[in-house]
PDB file of C-alpha atoms in Angstrom:
ATOM      1  CA  MET A   1     -24.225 -43.760  26.057  1.00  0.00           C
ATOM      2  CA  LYS A   2     -26.543 -42.221  23.456  1.00  0.00           C
ATOM      3  CA  LYS A   3     -25.936 -38.796  25.013  1.00  0.00           C
ATOM      4  CA  PHE A   4     -22.201 -39.175  24.446  1.00  0.00           C
ATOM      5  CA  LEU A   5     -22.727 -40.191  20.822  1.00  0.00           C
ATOM      6  CA  VAL A   6     -25.024 -37.218  20.215  1.00  0.00           C
ATOM      7  CA  ILE A   7     -22.574 -34.821  21.876  1.00  0.00           C
ATOM      8  CA  GLY A   8     -19.711 -36.338  19.867  1.00  0.00           C
ATOM      9  CA  ALA A   9     -21.653 -36.006  16.598  1.00  0.00           C
ATOM     10  CA  ILE A  10     -22.516 -32.369  17.358  1.00  0.00           C
ATOM     11  CA  THR A  11     -18.884 -31.621  18.227  1.00  0.00           C
ATOM     12  CA  LEU A  12     -17.677 -33.162  14.959  1.00  0.00           C
ATOM     13  CA  ALA A  13     -20.307 -31.273  12.956  1.00  0.00           C
ATOM     14  CA  LEU A  14     -19.330 -27.980  14.560  1.00  0.00           C
ATOM     15  CA  ALA A  15     -15.653 -28.679  13.950  1.00  0.00           C
ATOM     16  CA  GLY A  16     -16.438 -29.354  10.287  1.00  0.00           C
ATOM     17  CA  CYS A  17     -18.352 -26.069  10.001  1.00  0.00           C
ATOM     18  CA  SER A  18     -15.501 -24.257  11.659  1.00  0.00           C
ATOM     19  CA  ASN A  19     -13.020 -25.594   9.116  1.00  0.00           C
ATOM     20  CA  ASP A  20     -15.308 -24.635   6.205  1.00  0.00           C
ATOM     21  CA  ALA A  21     -15.649 -21.088   7.539  1.00  0.00           C
ATOM     22  CA  HIS A  22     -11.873 -20.633   7.477  1.00  0.00           C
ATOM     23  CA  GLU A  23     -11.343 -22.166   4.056  1.00  0.00           C
ATOM     24  CA  GLY A  24      -9.674 -19.657   1.736  1.00  0.00           C
ATOM     25  CA  MET A  25      -8.288 -17.606   4.611  1.00  0.00           C
ATOM     26  CA  HIS A  26      -4.536 -17.320   5.100  1.00  0.00           C
ATOM     27  CA  GLU A  27      -2.925 -18.767   8.172  1.00  0.00           C
ATOM     28  CA  PRO A  28      -1.120 -16.106  10.215  1.00  0.00           C
ATOM     29  CA  SER A  29       2.522 -15.835   9.262  1.00  0.00           C
ATOM     30  CA  LEU A  30       5.447 -14.295  11.051  1.00  0.00           C
ATOM     31  CA  GLU A  31       6.933 -13.350   7.693  1.00  0.00           C
ATOM     32  CA  VAL A  32       6.825  -9.633   6.911  1.00  0.00           C
ATOM     33  CA  VAL A  33       4.647  -8.300   4.126  1.00  0.00           C
ATOM     34  CA  GLU A  34       6.996  -6.687   1.604  1.00  0.00           C
ATOM     35  CA  VAL A  35       6.149  -3.804  -0.728  1.00  0.00           C
ATOM     36  CA  GLU A  36       8.274  -3.028  -3.785  1.00  0.00           C
ATOM     37  CA  VAL A  37       7.546   0.225  -5.634  1.00  0.00           C
ATOM     38  CA  LEU A  38       7.722  -0.493  -9.377  1.00  0.00           C
ATOM     39  CA  THR A  39       7.291   3.070 -10.716  1.00  0.00           C
ATOM     40  CA  ASN A  40      10.305   4.674 -12.427  1.00  0.00           C
ATOM     41  CA  LYS A  41      12.120   7.143 -10.176  1.00  0.00           C
ATOM     42  CA  GLN A  42      12.839   9.616 -13.021  1.00  0.00           C
ATOM     43  CA  LEU A  43       9.652  11.017 -14.595  1.00  0.00           C
ATOM     44  CA  GLU A  44       8.494  13.764 -16.916  1.00  0.00           C
ATOM     45  CA  PRO A  45       6.057  16.492 -15.838  1.00  0.00           C
ATOM     46  CA  GLY A  46       2.577  16.565 -17.350  1.00  0.00           C
ATOM     47  CA  GLU A  47       2.588  12.901 -18.366  1.00  0.00           C
ATOM     48  CA  GLN A  48       0.236  10.435 -16.728  1.00  0.00           C
ATOM     49  CA  VAL A  49       2.172   7.668 -14.989  1.00  0.00           C
ATOM     50  CA  THR A  50       1.139   4.542 -13.172  1.00  0.00           C
ATOM     51  CA  LEU A  51       2.015   4.459  -9.499  1.00  0.00           C
ATOM     52  CA  SER A  52       2.630   0.782  -8.932  1.00  0.00           C
ATOM     53  CA  ALA A  53       3.646  -1.462  -6.052  1.00  0.00           C
ATOM     54  CA  ARG A  54       4.074  -5.226  -5.758  1.00  0.00           C
ATOM     55  CA  VAL A  55       2.965  -6.720  -2.433  1.00  0.00           C
ATOM     56  CA  THR A  56       4.383 -10.091  -1.369  1.00  0.00           C
ATOM     57  CA  GLN A  57       4.776 -12.297   1.666  1.00  0.00           C
ATOM     58  CA  GLU A  58       7.259 -15.161   1.598  1.00  0.00           C
ATOM     59  CA  GLN A  59       7.846 -14.435  -2.131  1.00  0.00           C
ATOM     60  CA  GLN A  60       4.136 -15.087  -2.830  1.00  0.00           C
ATOM     61  CA  ALA A  61       1.814 -12.452  -4.310  1.00  0.00           C
ATOM     62  CA  VAL A  62      -0.590 -10.843  -1.846  1.00  0.00           C
ATOM     63  CA  ASN A  63      -3.886 -10.388  -3.694  1.00  0.00           C
ATOM     64  CA  ASP A  64      -5.950  -9.787  -0.568  1.00  0.00           C
ATOM     65  CA  ALA A  65      -4.438  -6.584   0.842  1.00  0.00           C
ATOM     66  CA  GLU A  66      -6.949  -4.668   2.939  1.00  0.00           C
ATOM     67  CA  GLU A  67      -5.720  -1.442   1.343  1.00  0.00           C
ATOM     68  CA  VAL A  68      -2.931   0.000  -0.746  1.00  0.00           C
ATOM     69  CA  LYS A  69      -2.916   3.807  -0.775  1.00  0.00           C
ATOM     70  CA  PHE A  70      -0.396   5.974  -2.559  1.00  0.00           C
ATOM     71  CA  GLU A  71       0.328   9.218  -0.680  1.00  0.00           C
ATOM     72  CA  VAL A  72       2.159  11.667  -2.983  1.00  0.00           C
ATOM     73  CA  TRP A  73       3.553  15.120  -2.217  1.00  0.00           C
ATOM     74  CA  GLU A  74       6.105  17.608  -3.500  1.00  0.00           C
ATOM     75  CA  SER A  75       9.186  17.946  -1.318  1.00  0.00           C
ATOM     76  CA  GLY A  76       8.460  20.201   1.643  1.00  0.00           C
ATOM     77  CA  LEU A  77       4.723  20.310   0.885  1.00  0.00           C
ATOM     78  CA  ARG A  78       3.330  17.127   2.414  1.00  0.00           C
ATOM     79  CA  ASP A  79       0.285  18.982   3.761  1.00  0.00           C
ATOM     80  CA  GLN A  80      -0.655  19.759   0.148  1.00  0.00           C
ATOM     81  CA  GLY A  81      -0.220  16.187  -1.054  1.00  0.00           C
ATOM     82  CA  THR A  82      -2.856  13.721  -2.127  1.00  0.00           C
ATOM     83  CA  THR A  83      -3.703  10.122  -1.309  1.00  0.00           C
ATOM     84  CA  LEU A  84      -5.003   7.747  -3.976  1.00  0.00           C
ATOM     85  CA  GLU A  85      -6.485   4.265  -3.600  1.00  0.00           C
ATOM     86  CA  GLY A  86      -4.562   1.564  -5.482  1.00  0.00           C
ATOM     87  CA  GLU A  87      -6.374  -1.284  -7.228  1.00  0.00           C
ATOM     88  CA  LEU A  88      -5.198  -4.850  -7.727  1.00  0.00           C
ATOM     89  CA  THR A  89      -4.281  -5.292 -11.412  1.00  0.00           C
ATOM     90  CA  GLU A  90      -2.402  -8.593 -11.412  1.00  0.00           C
ATOM     91  CA  ASP A  91      -0.683 -10.976  -8.999  1.00  0.00           C
ATOM     92  CA  GLY A  92       0.196  -8.787  -6.030  1.00  0.00           C
ATOM     93  CA  VAL A  93       0.474  -5.568  -8.086  1.00  0.00           C
ATOM     94  CA  TYR A  94      -1.604  -2.564  -7.047  1.00  0.00           C
ATOM     95  CA  GLU A  95      -1.786   0.531  -9.267  1.00  0.00           C
ATOM     96  CA  VAL A  96      -3.341   3.947  -9.790  1.00  0.00           C
ATOM     97  CA  ALA A  97      -2.870   6.620 -12.483  1.00  0.00           C
ATOM     98  CA  TYR A  98      -1.309   9.951 -11.475  1.00  0.00           C
ATOM     99  CA  THR A  99       0.132  13.021 -13.205  1.00  0.00           C
ATOM    100  CA  PHE A 100       3.023  15.018 -11.760  1.00  0.00           C
ATOM    101  CA  GLU A 101       2.125  18.467 -13.109  1.00  0.00           C
ATOM    102  CA  THR A 102       5.393  20.329 -12.470  1.00  0.00           C
ATOM    103  CA  GLU A 103       9.093  19.644 -12.241  1.00  0.00           C
ATOM    104  CA  GLY A 104      10.390  18.952  -8.781  1.00  0.00           C
ATOM    105  CA  VAL A 105      11.317  16.384  -6.199  1.00  0.00           C
ATOM    106  CA  TYR A 106       8.365  14.325  -4.978  1.00  0.00           C
ATOM    107  CA  TYR A 107       7.895  11.652  -2.356  1.00  0.00           C
ATOM    108  CA  MET A 108       5.436   8.820  -2.058  1.00  0.00           C
ATOM    109  CA  PHE A 109       4.407   6.423   0.665  1.00  0.00           C
ATOM    110  CA  ALA A 110       2.832   3.183  -0.519  1.00  0.00           C
ATOM    111  CA  HIS A 111       0.654   2.693   2.589  1.00  0.00           C
ATOM    112  CA  THR A 112      -0.106  -1.030   2.568  1.00  0.00           C
ATOM    113  CA  THR A 113      -2.232  -2.912   5.070  1.00  0.00           C
ATOM    114  CA  ALA A 114      -2.248  -6.669   4.548  1.00  0.00           C
ATOM    115  CA  ARG A 115      -2.488  -9.747   6.716  1.00  0.00           C
ATOM    116  CA  GLY A 116      -2.424  -7.837   9.967  1.00  0.00           C
ATOM    117  CA  MET A 117       0.588  -5.677   9.072  1.00  0.00           C
ATOM    118  CA  HIS A 118       1.063  -2.093   7.876  1.00  0.00           C
ATOM    119  CA  VAL A 119       4.050  -1.354   5.649  1.00  0.00           C
ATOM    120  CA  MET A 120       4.759   2.058   4.117  1.00  0.00           C
ATOM    121  CA  PRO A 121       7.931   2.312   2.040  1.00  0.00           C
ATOM    122  CA  LYS A 122       8.920   5.861   1.079  1.00  0.00           C
ATOM    123  CA  THR A 123      10.102   6.538  -2.478  1.00  0.00           C
ATOM    124  CA  GLU A 124      11.663   9.658  -4.010  1.00  0.00           C
ATOM    125  CA  PHE A 125      10.843  10.745  -7.570  1.00  0.00           C
ATOM    126  CA  ILE A 126      12.676  13.345  -9.658  1.00  0.00           C
ATOM    127  CA  VAL A 127      10.236  14.912 -12.108  1.00  0.00           C
ATOM    128  CA  GLY A 128      11.813  16.685 -15.070  1.00  0.00           C
ATOM    129  CA  ASP A 129      15.044  18.607 -14.440  1.00  0.00           C
ATOM    130  CA  PRO A 130      14.290  20.676 -11.328  1.00  0.00           C
ATOM    131  CA  ASP A 131      16.574  23.463 -10.084  1.00  0.00           C
ATOM    132  CA  MET A 132      17.730  21.750  -6.903  1.00  0.00           C
ATOM    133  CA  SER A 133      18.502  25.113  -5.269  1.00  0.00           C
ATOM    134  CA  GLU A 134      14.752  25.879  -5.388  1.00  0.00           C
ATOM    135  CA  VAL A 135      13.560  22.520  -4.059  1.00  0.00           C
ATOM    136  CA  LEU A 136      12.161  22.801  -0.542  1.00  0.00           C
ATOM    137  CA  GLU A 137      13.678  20.543   2.085  1.00  0.00           C
ATOM    138  CA  ASP A 138      11.348  17.721   3.017  1.00  0.00           C
ATOM    139  CA  ASN A 139      10.876  17.664   6.775  1.00  0.00           C
ATOM    140  CA  SER A 140       7.948  15.261   6.729  1.00  0.00           C
ATOM    141  CA  THR A 141       7.931  12.431   9.209  1.00  0.00           C
ATOM    142  CA  ASP A 142       7.616   8.797   8.322  1.00  0.00           C
ATOM    143  CA  THR A 143       4.209   8.565   9.958  1.00  0.00           C
ATOM    144  CA  MET A 144       0.640   8.634   8.722  1.00  0.00           C
ATOM    145  CA  ASP A 145      -0.262  11.822  10.650  1.00  0.00           C
ATOM    146  CA  HIS A 146      -0.992  13.708   7.430  1.00  0.00           C
ATOM    147  CA  GLU A 147      -2.826  10.972   5.503  1.00  0.00           C
ATOM    148  CA  GLU A 148      -6.311  11.825   6.790  1.00  0.00           C
ATOM    149  CA  ASP A 149      -5.903  15.482   5.786  1.00  0.00           C
ATOM    150  CA  HIS A 150      -5.434  14.785   2.071  1.00  0.00           C
ATOM    151  CA  ASN A 151      -8.117  14.937  -0.577  1.00  0.00           C
ATOM    152  CA  ASP A 152      -8.825  11.431  -1.764  1.00  0.00           C
ATOM    153  CA  HIS A 153      -8.944  10.975  -5.535  1.00  0.00           C
ATOM    154  CA  LYS A 154     -10.134   7.791  -7.144  1.00  0.00           C
TER     155      LYS A 154
END
């Protein structure tokens, strides 16, 4: 009988430790992590802007994203783009400073990994008043194939 009490006490103690270890962690959710780009879509060249994205799940701020990276490139020149690490600034909002040096059409992926999901919304920016007849067509894919090739700037 004492053996059963000892085994039961050990089992309860281990269960208690297990619960403490998971405290503060989020339960898995089937709800999709959503990323909303907050940066204006019409910008001026040469001015520093804040690339900004709000990350949510079930309308709640996600402050524990594994990473939020902003991949930026000029239309048709994804191989020459750059990827910057976003930082949490407030409830679910991740940001990084960036300067679009010249007029043109630019694209950005907000690569977001959070709670076991990867989301990467693509956003178009018009910088200045570009001559649209000179803008290169953007044939980039909606994959991360190019991300590792970019120079990281922090």
